[in-house]
Coordinates of C-alpha atoms and ligand atoms in Angstrom, one line a residue:
M1 CA 0.2 0.2 -0.4
E2 CA 1.3 3.4 -0.7
P3 CA 1.5 5.9 1.8
L4 CA -0.4 8.4 2.5
Y5 CA 0.1 12.2 3.9
V6 CA -2.9 14.3 4.8
T7 CA -2.9 17.6 5.9
T8 CA -5.8 19.9 7.8
P9 CA -5.1 23.5 6.8
I10 CA -2.8 25.6 9.1
Y11 CA -5.6 27.5 11.0
Y12 CA -5.4 31.0 10.6
A13 CA -4.4 32.1 14.4
N14 CA -6.8 35.3 15.0
G15 CA -9.0 33.3 17.1
E16 CA -9.8 30.1 19.0
P17 CA -10.7 26.6 17.5
H18 CA -14.3 26.5 16.2
L19 CA -16.5 23.9 14.6
G20 CA -14.9 24.2 11.5
H21 CA -11.4 23.7 12.4
T22 CA -12.7 20.8 14.8
Y23 CA -14.7 19.0 11.8
T24 CA -11.7 19.3 9.7
T25 CA -9.2 17.8 12.3
I26 CA -11.6 15.2 13.4
V27 CA -11.6 13.7 9.6
A28 CA -7.8 14.1 9.5
D29 CA -7.9 12.1 12.9
T30 CA -10.6 9.6 11.5
L31 CA -8.4 8.8 8.1
R32 CA -5.2 8.6 10.2
R33 CA -6.7 5.9 12.7
F34 CA -8.7 4.2 9.8
W35 CA -5.3 3.7 7.3
C36 CA -3.4 2.7 10.5
A37 CA -5.6 0.1 11.4
R38 CA -4.9 -1.2 7.9
G39 CA -1.4 -0.9 7.8
R40 CA -0.9 1.9 6.1
R41 CA 2.1 4.3 6.6
T42 CA 0.1 7.4 7.5
F43 CA 1.7 10.7 8.4
V44 CA -1.0 13.8 9.2
V45 CA 0.0 17.4 9.6
T46 CA -2.0 20.3 10.9
G47 CA -0.8 23.6 12.3
T48 CA -1.7 27.2 12.3
D49 CA -1.1 29.9 9.8
E50 CA 0.6 33.4 11.8
H51 CA 1.6 36.0 9.8
G52 CA -0.7 38.7 8.1
D53 CA -2.6 41.9 8.8
K54 CA -5.7 40.1 10.4
I55 CA -3.3 38.4 13.4
A56 CA -1.6 41.8 13.5
Q57 CA -4.8 43.4 14.0
A58 CA -6.3 40.8 16.8
A59 CA -2.7 41.0 18.5
A60 CA -3.0 44.9 18.6
A61 CA -7.1 44.8 19.8
A62 CA -5.7 42.3 22.6
G63 CA -2.7 44.6 23.3
V64 CA 0.1 42.5 23.2
D65 CA 2.8 41.9 20.4
P66 CA 1.7 40.0 17.2
K67 CA 4.6 37.1 18.7
T68 CA 2.7 37.0 21.9
W69 CA -0.2 36.4 20.4
V70 CA 0.4 33.6 18.0
D71 CA 2.1 31.9 20.5
R72 CA -1.2 32.0 22.7
I73 CA -3.0 31.2 20.0
S74 CA -1.5 28.1 18.6
A75 CA -0.8 26.8 21.9
A76 CA -4.7 26.6 22.5
F77 CA -5.1 24.7 19.2
R78 CA -2.6 22.0 20.4
D79 CA -4.3 21.9 23.7
T80 CA -7.8 21.7 22.1
W81 CA -6.8 18.7 20.0
R82 CA -5.0 16.7 22.8
A83 CA -8.2 17.5 25.4
A84 CA -10.7 16.5 22.3
G85 CA -8.1 13.2 21.6
L86 CA -7.5 14.4 18.2
E87 CA -4.0 13.1 16.8
Y88 CA -1.5 14.0 14.4
D89 CA 2.1 13.3 13.4
A90 CA 3.5 17.0 13.1
F91 CA 2.1 20.7 13.9
V92 CA 3.4 23.5 12.1
R93 CA 3.7 27.0 13.0
T94 CA 4.5 29.3 10.1
T95 CA 6.7 31.5 12.3
D96 CA 9.0 28.2 12.9
A97 CA 12.2 29.1 11.8
H98 CA 12.4 26.4 9.7
H99 CA 9.4 27.2 7.7
V100 CA 10.4 30.7 7.6
A101 CA 13.7 29.5 5.7
F102 CA 11.9 27.4 3.7
V103 CA 9.7 29.8 2.0
R104 CA 12.4 32.3 1.6
G105 CA 14.3 29.7 -0.4
V106 CA 11.5 29.1 -2.4
L107 CA 10.9 33.1 -3.2
A108 CA 14.5 33.3 -4.1
D109 CA 14.6 30.2 -6.3
I110 CA 11.1 31.2 -8.0
H111 CA 12.6 35.1 -8.8
A112 CA 15.9 33.7 -9.8
K113 CA 13.9 31.7 -12.6
G114 CA 12.1 35.1 -13.4
D115 CA 8.5 34.0 -12.4
I116 CA 8.0 36.5 -9.9
Y117 CA 8.7 40.3 -11.1
F118 CA 8.3 44.1 -9.9
G119 CA 5.0 46.1 -11.0
S120 CA 2.4 48.6 -9.7
Y121 CA -1.1 47.6 -9.2
R122 CA -4.3 49.3 -8.6
G123 CA -6.9 47.2 -7.1
L124 CA -9.7 47.0 -4.8
Y125 CA -8.4 45.2 -1.4
C126 CA -10.4 43.7 1.6
Y127 CA -8.4 44.0 4.6
G128 CA -10.5 41.5 6.4
C129 CA -9.9 38.9 3.4
E130 CA -6.3 40.3 3.0
R131 CA -6.7 40.2 -0.6
F132 CA -8.0 42.3 -3.7
Y133 CA -11.4 41.6 -5.3
Q134 CA -11.6 42.1 -9.1
E135 CA -15.0 43.8 -9.4
R136 CA -16.8 40.9 -10.8
E137 CA -16.3 38.9 -7.8
L138 CA -18.0 41.6 -5.5
V139 CA -21.7 41.7 -4.7
D140 CA -23.4 44.8 -4.8
G141 CA -20.1 46.4 -4.8
L142 CA -19.1 44.4 -1.4
C143 CA -16.8 41.6 -0.4
P144 CA -19.0 38.7 -0.3
D145 CA -17.5 37.3 3.0
H146 CA -17.4 40.3 5.2
R147 CA -20.2 42.5 3.3
T148 CA -17.9 45.8 3.8
A149 CA -16.9 47.8 0.6
P150 CA -13.0 47.1 -0.3
T151 CA -10.6 49.7 -0.5
E152 CA -8.9 51.3 -3.5
I153 CA -5.2 50.8 -2.9
A154 CA -2.4 51.9 -5.7
E155 CA 0.9 50.5 -4.6
E156 CA 4.1 48.8 -6.3
N157 CA 4.7 44.9 -5.4
Y158 CA 5.7 41.7 -6.6
F159 CA 4.2 39.3 -8.8
F160 CA 4.3 35.7 -8.9
R161 CA 3.4 34.8 -13.0
M162 CA 0.6 32.5 -12.1
G163 CA -1.2 33.4 -15.3
A164 CA 2.0 31.5 -17.1
Y165 CA 1.0 28.3 -15.7
Q166 CA -2.7 28.5 -16.5
E167 CA -2.6 25.9 -19.3
R168 CA -0.3 23.5 -17.5
L169 CA -2.9 23.5 -14.4
A170 CA -6.1 23.0 -16.9
A171 CA -4.0 20.6 -18.5
L172 CA -3.6 18.5 -15.0
L173 CA -7.1 19.0 -14.3
D174 CA -7.7 17.3 -17.5
A175 CA -5.2 14.3 -17.1
H176 CA -6.3 13.7 -13.6
P177 CA -9.6 14.5 -12.8
E178 CA -9.7 12.7 -9.4
L179 CA -7.3 15.7 -8.4
I180 CA -10.4 17.8 -6.5
T181 CA -13.0 16.0 -5.2
P182 CA -15.7 16.1 -4.7
D183 CA -16.4 16.5 -8.7
G184 CA -18.5 19.7 -8.2
Y185 CA -15.4 21.5 -7.0
R186 CA -13.3 20.3 -9.8
K187 CA -15.9 21.7 -11.9
E188 CA -15.9 25.1 -9.9
V189 CA -12.3 25.4 -10.8
V190 CA -12.2 24.4 -14.5
A191 CA -15.2 27.0 -15.1
L192 CA -12.6 29.9 -13.2
L193 CA -10.1 28.6 -15.6
R194 CA -11.9 29.8 -18.9
D195 CA -11.2 33.3 -17.7
P196 CA -7.4 34.3 -17.6
I197 CA -6.4 34.3 -13.8
G198 CA -3.9 36.6 -14.0
D199 CA -0.6 37.1 -11.9
L200 CA -0.8 36.9 -8.2
C201 CA 0.1 39.8 -5.8
I202 CA 2.9 37.9 -3.5
S203 CA 3.9 41.1 -1.5
R204 CA 3.1 43.4 0.6
P205 CA 5.0 46.7 1.5
K206 CA 6.3 47.3 5.2
S207 CA 4.8 50.3 5.1
R208 CA 1.5 49.0 5.9
L209 CA 2.6 45.2 7.0
T210 CA 5.7 44.1 9.0
W211 CA 3.9 41.0 10.5
G212 CA 5.2 38.7 7.7
I213 CA 7.9 37.0 5.8
S214 CA 10.3 39.3 4.3
L215 CA 11.0 39.1 0.9
P216 CA 14.6 37.3 0.7
F217 CA 15.3 39.9 -2.6
D218 CA 13.6 43.2 -1.5
D219 CA 13.5 43.8 2.5
R220 CA 11.4 46.4 2.0
Y221 CA 8.3 43.8 1.6
V222 CA 6.8 40.7 3.4
T223 CA 5.3 37.9 1.8
Y224 CA 1.7 37.6 1.3
V225 CA 0.1 35.3 3.8
W226 CA -1.1 32.7 1.3
F227 CA 2.2 32.1 -0.5
D228 CA 3.9 31.7 2.8
A229 CA 1.2 29.5 4.4
L230 CA 0.7 27.2 1.6
L231 CA 4.2 26.1 1.7
S232 CA 3.7 25.0 5.2
Y233 CA 2.6 21.8 3.7
V234 CA 6.1 21.0 2.5
S235 CA 8.2 22.6 4.7
A236 CA 6.7 20.4 7.3
L237 CA 8.1 17.4 5.7
D238 CA 11.0 19.0 4.6
E239 CA 12.1 20.0 8.1
R240 CA 11.8 16.0 9.2
G241 CA 13.2 14.7 6.5
L242 CA 10.1 13.1 4.6
R243 CA 10.0 15.2 2.0
A244 CA 10.9 12.5 -0.9
E245 CA 9.2 9.9 0.8
L246 CA 5.4 11.4 1.4
W247 CA 5.0 14.4 -0.4
P248 CA 3.9 13.0 -3.8
H249 CA 0.9 11.2 -1.7
A250 CA 0.1 14.2 -0.4
E251 CA -4.4 14.9 0.1
H252 CA -5.1 18.1 1.5
L253 CA -8.5 18.5 3.4
I254 CA -10.2 22.0 3.3
A255 CA -13.2 23.7 3.8
K256 CA -14.7 25.2 0.7
D257 CA -14.2 28.8 1.3
I258 CA -10.2 28.3 0.6
L259 CA -10.8 26.2 -2.5
K260 CA -9.2 29.3 -5.0
P261 CA -5.8 29.3 -3.1
H262 CA -5.5 25.3 -3.0
A263 CA -7.0 25.0 -6.5
I264 CA -5.3 27.8 -8.4
Y265 CA -2.5 29.3 -6.3
W266 CA -1.2 26.3 -4.9
P267 CA -0.5 23.9 -7.8
T268 CA 1.1 26.7 -10.1
M269 CA 3.3 27.6 -7.1
L270 CA 4.5 24.0 -7.0
M271 CA 4.8 23.9 -10.4
A272 CA 7.1 27.0 -10.4
A273 CA 8.9 25.7 -7.8
G274 CA 9.7 22.6 -9.8
L275 CA 7.6 20.5 -7.3
P276 CA 5.0 17.6 -8.0
S277 CA 1.4 18.3 -7.6
Y278 CA -0.7 16.9 -4.3
R279 CA -2.3 13.8 -5.0
R280 CA -6.0 15.1 -3.9
L281 CA -7.6 18.0 -2.3
A282 CA -10.9 16.9 -0.8
V283 CA -13.4 19.9 0.0
H284 CA -16.1 20.2 2.7
G285 CA -18.9 22.3 3.3
Y286 CA -19.8 24.5 5.7
W287 CA -21.4 23.8 9.2
Q288 CA -24.4 26.3 8.9
M289 CA -26.2 27.6 12.2
D290 CA -29.1 30.0 11.7
A291 CA -28.5 29.9 8.1
G292 CA -25.1 31.7 8.0
K293 CA -21.3 30.7 7.9
M294 CA -20.0 29.2 10.8
S295 CA -17.3 31.7 11.7
K296 CA -16.1 33.7 14.2
S297 CA -16.9 37.0 12.2
V298 CA -20.7 36.7 12.1
G299 CA -20.9 35.5 15.7
N300 CA -21.7 31.5 15.6
V301 CA -19.2 29.7 17.8
V302 CA -19.4 26.2 18.9
R303 CA -16.7 25.4 21.1
P304 CA -15.4 21.6 20.9
L305 CA -14.5 21.2 24.4
E306 CA -17.4 22.2 25.6
M307 CA -19.2 20.1 23.3
K308 CA -17.1 17.3 24.7
A309 CA -18.2 17.9 28.3
R310 CA -21.7 18.4 27.7
Y311 CA -22.3 15.3 25.3
G312 CA -18.6 13.4 25.4
M313 CA -16.1 13.3 22.6
D314 CA -17.4 10.5 20.7
A315 CA -20.9 11.5 20.3
F316 CA -20.2 15.1 19.1
R317 CA -17.4 13.1 16.3
Y318 CA -20.4 10.5 15.7
Y319 CA -22.9 13.5 15.3
L320 CA -20.1 15.5 12.8
L321 CA -19.3 12.5 10.8
R322 CA -22.8 11.0 10.6
D323 CA -24.9 14.2 9.8
M324 CA -22.9 15.9 7.3
A325 CA -22.1 14.4 3.7
F326 CA -18.7 15.2 2.9
G327 CA -18.7 18.2 0.3
Q328 CA -21.7 19.5 1.0
D329 CA -22.9 21.9 3.5
A330 CA -24.8 20.8 7.2
E331 CA -26.8 22.0 9.2
F332 CA -25.4 22.1 13.0
S333 CA -28.0 21.7 15.6
E334 CA -27.8 20.5 19.0
A335 CA -31.0 18.7 19.2
A336 CA -30.2 16.5 16.1
L337 CA -26.6 15.7 17.8
V338 CA -28.9 14.6 21.3
A339 CA -31.2 13.0 18.5
R340 CA -28.2 10.9 17.1
L341 CA -27.0 10.4 21.0
N342 CA -30.1 8.9 22.2
G343 CA -30.5 6.8 19.1
D344 CA -27.9 5.4 17.3
L345 CA -25.5 5.8 20.2
A346 CA -27.5 4.5 23.3
N347 CA -30.3 2.6 21.7
G348 CA -28.5 1.5 18.8
L349 CA -24.8 0.4 20.2
G350 CA -25.2 1.0 23.8
N351 CA -28.4 -1.0 24.3
L352 CA -27.1 -4.3 22.2
A353 CA -23.9 -4.4 24.2
S354 CA -25.7 -4.0 27.8
R355 CA -27.9 -6.5 26.8
V356 CA -25.4 -9.3 25.2
L357 CA -23.1 -8.7 28.2
R358 CA -25.9 -8.5 30.8
M359 CA -27.0 -11.9 29.5
Q360 CA -23.3 -13.2 29.7
Q361 CA -23.2 -12.2 33.1
S362 CA -26.9 -14.0 34.6
Y363 CA -26.1 -17.4 32.6
F364 CA -23.0 -18.1 32.5
A365 CA -20.8 -15.5 35.3
G366 CA -19.5 -13.2 32.4
A367 CA -17.4 -16.8 30.4
V368 CA -17.5 -17.0 26.7
Q369 CA -19.4 -20.6 25.9
P370 CA -18.4 -22.6 22.7
R371 CA -20.0 -21.7 19.2
A372 CA -22.1 -24.1 17.3
P373 CA -23.1 -22.2 14.0
E374 CA -26.5 -22.1 12.8
P375 CA -27.6 -20.4 9.5
A376 CA -29.0 -17.5 11.6
D377 CA -25.3 -17.2 13.0
E378 CA -23.9 -17.1 9.4
A379 CA -26.2 -14.3 8.4
L380 CA -24.8 -12.1 11.5
R381 CA -21.2 -13.0 10.8
E382 CA -22.3 -11.9 6.9
A383 CA -23.7 -8.6 7.6
F384 CA -20.6 -7.7 9.6
A385 CA -17.9 -8.7 6.5
V386 CA -20.6 -6.8 4.3
A387 CA -20.4 -3.4 6.9
R388 CA -16.3 -3.7 6.4
T389 CA -16.5 -4.1 2.7
E390 CA -18.9 -1.0 2.6
I391 CA -17.1 0.9 4.9
D392 CA -13.3 0.7 3.2
A393 CA -14.9 1.6 -0.1
H394 CA -16.7 4.9 1.6
V395 CA -14.2 5.9 3.6
A396 CA -12.0 6.1 0.3
E397 CA -14.5 8.1 -0.9
F398 CA -14.7 10.5 2.1
A399 CA -18.3 9.6 2.7
F400 CA -18.0 9.0 6.3
H401 CA -21.5 9.2 6.7
R402 CA -22.0 6.2 4.2
A403 CA -19.3 4.2 6.4
L404 CA -21.2 4.9 9.6
E405 CA -24.7 3.8 8.1
A406 CA -23.3 0.9 7.1
L407 CA -22.0 -0.2 10.5
W408 CA -25.6 0.5 12.0
R409 CA -27.1 -1.6 9.3
A410 CA -24.8 -4.3 10.8
L411 CA -25.8 -3.3 14.2
D412 CA -29.7 -3.3 13.3
H413 CA -29.1 -6.7 12.1
A414 CA -27.5 -7.8 15.2
N415 CA -30.4 -6.3 17.5
K416 CA -32.9 -8.1 15.5
Y417 CA -31.2 -11.2 15.9
V418 CA -31.2 -11.0 19.4
T419 CA -34.9 -10.8 19.1
T420 CA -35.7 -13.5 16.9
T421 CA -33.0 -16.0 18.5
A422 CA -34.2 -15.1 21.8
P423 CA -31.6 -16.4 24.0
F424 CA -33.8 -14.7 27.0
T425 CA -36.2 -17.1 26.4
L426 CA -34.0 -20.3 25.5
A427 CA -32.6 -19.6 29.1
K428 CA -35.4 -20.9 30.7
D429 CA -35.1 -24.2 29.6
P430 CA -32.0 -25.7 31.2
A431 CA -31.3 -28.3 27.8
R432 CA -31.1 -25.0 25.5
R433 CA -28.4 -23.4 27.5
P434 CA -25.6 -24.6 25.3
R435 CA -27.4 -22.9 22.3
V436 CA -27.8 -19.9 24.9
G437 CA -24.3 -19.8 25.5
A438 CA -23.4 -20.0 21.4
I439 CA -25.5 -17.1 20.1
L440 CA -24.3 -15.0 23.2
H441 CA -20.9 -16.1 21.4
E442 CA -22.3 -14.9 18.0
L443 CA -23.0 -11.5 19.9
C444 CA -19.7 -10.6 21.6
E445 CA -18.0 -11.4 18.1
A446 CA -20.4 -9.0 16.9
L447 CA -19.4 -6.6 19.3
R448 CA -15.8 -7.4 18.9
V449 CA -15.9 -6.1 15.3
T450 CA -18.2 -3.1 16.0
A451 CA -15.5 -2.4 18.1
Q452 CA -12.6 -2.4 15.7
L453 CA -14.8 -0.7 12.8
V454 CA -15.9 2.0 14.8
E455 CA -12.4 2.8 16.4
P456 CA -11.2 5.2 13.7
F457 CA -14.9 7.2 14.1
L458 CA -15.2 6.6 17.7
P459 CA -12.1 5.7 19.7
E460 CA -13.0 5.7 23.0
T461 CA -15.9 3.8 22.5
A462 CA -13.9 1.4 20.7
C463 CA -11.5 1.1 23.9
R464 CA -14.6 1.0 26.2
L465 CA -16.4 -1.8 24.3
A466 CA -12.8 -4.0 24.3
D467 CA -12.8 -3.5 27.9
L468 CA -16.0 -4.5 28.7
L469 CA -15.2 -7.7 26.3
G470 CA -12.1 -8.4 28.1
L471 CA -10.0 -7.9 25.1
P472 CA -6.1 -6.2 25.2
A473 CA -5.9 -3.6 22.5
E474 CA -3.6 -5.9 20.3
R475 CA -7.0 -7.9 19.6
L476 CA -8.5 -4.8 18.7
A477 CA -6.1 -3.9 16.2
D478 CA -6.1 -7.1 14.2
L479 CA -8.8 -6.4 11.6
D480 CA -8.3 -10.0 10.2
L481 CA -8.7 -12.0 13.2
A482 CA -11.2 -14.5 11.8
W483 CA -14.8 -14.7 13.5
G484 CA -14.7 -17.0 16.5
A485 CA -11.0 -16.6 17.0
A486 CA -11.3 -14.0 19.9
F487 CA -12.9 -15.7 22.2
P488 CA -11.3 -19.1 23.8
A489 CA -13.9 -21.1 25.5
G490 CA -14.2 -19.5 29.3
H491 CA -12.6 -16.1 28.0
A492 CA -14.2 -14.0 30.4
T493 CA -16.3 -10.6 29.7
V494 CA -17.1 -7.8 32.6
A495 CA -20.5 -6.7 34.2
P496 CA -21.8 -3.9 31.6
V497 CA -21.7 -0.5 32.2
A498 CA -23.6 2.1 30.0
L499 CA -21.5 3.5 26.9
F500 CA -23.8 6.4 26.1
P501 CA -26.1 7.4 29.0
R502 CA -29.1 9.2 27.2
V503 CA -29.4 13.0 27.5
E504 CA -32.7 14.9 28.0
T505 CA -33.2 17.0 24.7
P506 CA -31.9 20.6 25.4
A507 CA -34.4 23.3 26.0
Ligands
LIG1 ZN1 -13.6 40.3 2.6

């Protein structure tokens, strides 16, 4: 299997982590766990984007210097991911010395090749977005994101000859339609490429902004924040000596608001720098609340650790992965989260586990009995084999909601199997005790496979389920363990505790 290199965006350090950041990071953590379990070399990078106008402004508003500010915010991101149990292999900061040197090296190289030139520019600039807008991109003359009028600015700056790579970019997308997924976003980019993309202004005069990386060929300017930030995807590997091994397998996770920098600026920058393209750009939609974009600028903030405290991290993860079709927008609501928690988690999975383990305790003092497969047992095993195949196919396509649906179909099957085989009725007849033991053995296997399959999505639940089944972590990691091989006769399971206590619907 080829290695996998996954990146989240490096998050802009102008405020604390919110729902949008958390969703992308949960997806990265899920992919990391999923592919590690399948034996694939996996490397995940996240980080913070720490230069630019907005950060200088946020620091000034907080009465501190920019470095103190970004140290604080960057630490808040790392602390949040740690507390939320979200794992990664490297955390990159754009103020790190290695990253700064790497960016300056690439700039000097592209400049020496003649793809960066000095020129004057007059345009409409949005300070909130830190970029120039073309007239046709504005909505009623206003920035579409900030709904404020852009300021007309004329100044001399450095430009990257992005337009010179337009045809090569169009040809790349043509030859590799899988480069941008879901396909709707590829089409959006193809449409953008029908008009000239022009050149990209990549400097900001220090008279206006000093908080950035100085251009190596002109100290009066700092680097445009995107030209700095995007390079972190390579600099993080470069610093660890992993560039040759991993860069060709890069897959970027982003939200749709940063499609253009990732689908147009970034591949042309890579071409100019003589680096291979990334492998895939996977684009997700927005979490909406009150029909508005989830961001601090419109005041809708969901704090991940508050959600964890209220519902448990796994319930929060489950809701986010189950209710958003990757690529499309979704509506965030705590009532919907609670409905998933009480329904799918407490009733579907939690109830199955507690019924099985309670019967195991009361009939056999927790000891697993020998198997004696009957057709209904084979059908149960088959339901979980199908779920595994479906989960693998769906995760490869970023369809996490479908993967969870597939697992929950198998859990439904298991709950029906309990009803139809009725071990609680058979147990009244001492002669049927061996059959009761065999049924519970099949159900313990169903729970064991559930723990394995659910681990990338709900890691805490997987551990708790394994503990209840009396299984060590290694047994959980071995996905190829045959059905029936996990529980030698007499293996001890544990008395059940509720995996997901039900929660009252929020007012
Ligand atoms: Zn704006």
